[in-house]
């Protein structure tokens, strides 16, 4: 037998826990600032256990909530900077159609965020995008900036640039213990590391990591079915590659919203998903008993029959992903209320990927004690009552 390897021991300027898209961008920004940074990931990379895997995510300027709409120009700019640094394309502009009932508050918020009045009625929509159908009392808003981010490629790119700037990425190391202090100590399955600042961006595992630090964050991991639907006529521009991304808001039959992306991942298969799922333990996500019902898939089948008649109404492929939701579906971007050198980024609630370059920048700024470049007031931990326990 080989002798057991000695545990790693090292001191860094910063440690980031979680090498998903948010943690990776945080580490990237720290390395850009010449901070010696360790990025820790519990699983061997690449993996599909969290929220950052898969080939595609929607990006857009249209946002019903003003704080995110204000961040998006910065996010687009930072994605373009990463493309230039990595020398690879990370985004395809397809445009985005947001559809819903006339006067729906979220739809109106999206329209206001665009600062234009690009409203499409059923006739105009049918002419421009024959694969999408509106119904009586519904309208569509056009976001010409919308498109597809190539998620797997983007995650690799940000990690590659991080390492090129001197960062250290260690995967297959699960964090066992965090000891607070002016210099924090992080013990993993393979080493002991120290740093004056720690950023936790561990997705669905964040709640378990911060509980021993006296925080009970209201984070709910959800198991999401990621569904792909076959075009009735493969390659038809009415259903596939030439189509825009879309979001459907304010529909009574789909209260959490439906979104879709053109057939880019699998030839002839359009990605259409429900923006919600079932509560899960991230360690048990894929252990579903046979015959478990999927009400969201039935909901999507009905939606497709009604709004996307160019697609078969049964999914051809169903994959899984994780959301980690806060009660209000707004992010957590804040310092630990008791340990100010521990920064937490969590609860991205299924809409964080497109904003990851800005989220990473904000978490970096918070960890360095700088004034954040965007207001973090909507993202405080203390907006949730009772999160800090009286004693550790």
Short mmCIF file of C-alpha atoms in Angstrom, two decimals, residues 41-172:
data_model
loop_
_atom_site.label_atom_id
_atom_site.label_comp_id
_atom_site.label_asym_id
_atom_site.label_seq_id
_atom_site.Cartn_x
_atom_site.Cartn_y
_atom_site.Cartn_z
CA UNK A 41 -15.06 22.39 -4.55
CA UNK A 42 -16.41 19.30 -2.81
CA UNK A 43 -16.99 17.32 -6.03
CA UNK A 44 -14.53 16.33 -8.75
CA UNK A 45 -14.91 18.78 -11.65
CA UNK A 46 -16.78 18.87 -13.92
CA UNK A 47 -19.90 17.60 -12.16
CA UNK A 48 -23.68 17.85 -12.43
CA UNK A 49 -24.61 17.80 -8.73
CA UNK A 50 -25.32 21.50 -8.26
CA UNK A 51 -26.88 24.44 -10.11
CA UNK A 52 -24.19 25.52 -12.60
CA UNK A 53 -23.96 22.56 -14.99
CA UNK A 54 -25.66 22.09 -18.34
CA UNK A 55 -25.08 23.76 -21.66
CA UNK A 56 -27.42 26.75 -21.65
CA UNK A 57 -28.99 29.53 -19.58
CA UNK A 58 -31.07 32.53 -20.60
CA UNK A 59 -29.65 36.02 -20.29
CA UNK A 60 -31.73 39.16 -20.71
CA UNK A 61 -32.15 42.82 -19.85
CA UNK A 62 -35.86 42.44 -19.08
CA UNK A 63 -36.33 42.08 -15.32
CA UNK A 64 -39.45 42.76 -13.26
CA UNK A 65 -37.32 43.73 -10.22
CA UNK A 66 -35.34 46.98 -10.56
CA UNK A 67 -32.20 45.91 -8.59
CA UNK A 68 -31.48 43.15 -11.11
CA UNK A 69 -32.36 45.30 -14.12
CA UNK A 70 -29.79 47.85 -12.90
CA UNK A 71 -27.11 45.13 -12.64
CA UNK A 72 -27.61 43.65 -16.09
CA UNK A 73 -25.63 46.20 -18.19
CA UNK A 74 -22.62 45.56 -15.93
CA UNK A 75 -23.19 41.81 -16.24
CA UNK A 76 -23.27 41.94 -20.05
CA UNK A 77 -20.04 43.95 -20.02
CA UNK A 78 -18.29 41.50 -17.67
CA UNK A 79 -19.40 38.49 -19.74
CA UNK A 80 -17.89 40.19 -22.81
CA UNK A 81 -14.66 40.79 -20.88
CA UNK A 82 -14.48 37.11 -19.94
CA UNK A 83 -15.08 36.13 -23.57
CA UNK A 84 -12.12 38.30 -24.59
CA UNK A 85 -9.90 36.92 -21.82
CA UNK A 86 -10.82 33.30 -22.52
CA UNK A 87 -10.78 33.68 -26.30
CA UNK A 88 -14.10 31.85 -26.69
CA UNK A 89 -17.72 32.66 -27.41
CA UNK A 90 -19.99 32.39 -24.35
CA UNK A 91 -23.21 34.00 -25.58
CA UNK A 92 -25.56 33.75 -28.56
CA UNK A 93 -28.00 36.57 -29.08
CA UNK A 94 -31.45 35.22 -29.98
CA UNK A 95 -33.72 37.85 -28.47
CA UNK A 96 -36.30 37.11 -25.79
CA UNK A 97 -40.10 37.19 -25.85
CA UNK A 98 -41.82 37.80 -22.49
CA UNK A 99 -45.48 36.90 -22.67
CA UNK A 100 -48.37 37.09 -20.26
CA UNK A 101 -51.74 38.66 -19.46
CA UNK A 102 -52.24 42.33 -20.33
CA UNK A 103 -51.42 44.43 -17.24
CA UNK A 104 -49.64 41.65 -15.36
CA UNK A 105 -47.36 43.37 -12.80
CA UNK A 106 -44.28 41.26 -13.61
CA UNK A 107 -44.78 41.72 -17.35
CA UNK A 108 -45.16 45.48 -16.84
CA UNK A 109 -41.99 45.46 -14.71
CA UNK A 110 -40.11 43.79 -17.56
CA UNK A 111 -41.43 46.36 -20.02
CA UNK A 112 -40.35 49.25 -17.78
CA UNK A 113 -36.89 47.72 -17.28
CA UNK A 114 -36.28 47.78 -21.03
CA UNK A 115 -37.14 51.47 -21.30
CA UNK A 116 -38.88 50.82 -24.62
CA UNK A 117 -42.38 49.97 -25.74
CA UNK A 118 -41.64 46.93 -27.88
CA UNK A 119 -44.99 45.25 -27.29
CA UNK A 120 -46.08 42.58 -29.76
CA UNK A 121 -49.72 41.63 -30.20
CA UNK A 122 -50.82 38.17 -31.30
CA UNK A 123 -50.72 39.06 -35.02
CA UNK A 124 -47.19 40.54 -34.95
CA UNK A 125 -45.89 37.69 -32.78
CA UNK A 126 -47.35 35.05 -35.10
CA UNK A 127 -45.71 36.74 -38.10
CA UNK A 128 -42.27 37.09 -36.49
CA UNK A 129 -42.22 33.86 -34.47
CA UNK A 130 -44.74 31.35 -35.82
CA UNK A 131 -43.76 28.80 -33.16
CA UNK A 132 -45.20 30.95 -30.33
CA UNK A 133 -48.91 31.52 -29.86
CA UNK A 134 -50.70 34.16 -27.76
CA UNK A 135 -54.25 33.89 -26.47
CA UNK A 136 -57.02 36.40 -25.84
CA UNK A 137 -56.07 39.01 -23.27
CA UNK A 138 -52.33 38.30 -23.58
CA UNK A 139 -49.46 40.34 -24.95
CA UNK A 140 -45.72 39.91 -25.55
CA UNK A 141 -42.74 42.18 -24.81
CA UNK A 142 -39.60 41.95 -26.96
CA UNK A 143 -36.09 42.10 -25.42
CA UNK A 144 -33.58 42.31 -28.26
CA UNK A 145 -30.62 41.79 -25.88
CA UNK A 146 -31.84 38.38 -24.73
CA UNK A 147 -30.03 35.21 -25.63
CA UNK A 148 -28.30 32.04 -24.52
CA UNK A 149 -25.26 31.75 -22.26
CA UNK A 150 -23.24 28.57 -22.84
CA UNK A 151 -23.13 27.52 -19.19
CA UNK A 152 -20.59 24.67 -19.11
CA UNK A 153 -18.25 26.61 -21.37
CA UNK A 154 -18.65 29.74 -19.23
CA UNK A 155 -17.85 27.88 -16.01
CA UNK A 156 -14.69 26.38 -17.54
CA UNK A 157 -13.67 29.77 -18.91
CA UNK A 158 -13.95 31.65 -15.62
CA UNK A 159 -12.05 28.91 -13.77
CA UNK A 160 -9.33 28.84 -16.44
CA UNK A 161 -8.84 32.62 -16.28
CA UNK A 162 -8.84 32.45 -12.45
CA UNK A 163 -5.99 29.93 -12.54
CA UNK A 164 -4.15 31.94 -15.19
CA UNK A 165 -4.14 34.84 -12.73
CA UNK A 166 -2.47 32.65 -10.10
CA UNK A 167 -5.54 31.24 -8.36
CA UNK A 168 -5.60 27.76 -6.81
CA UNK A 169 -8.58 25.48 -7.51
CA UNK A 170 -8.86 22.30 -5.45
CA UNK A 171 -11.75 19.96 -6.28
CA UNK A 172 -12.80 16.76 -4.55
#
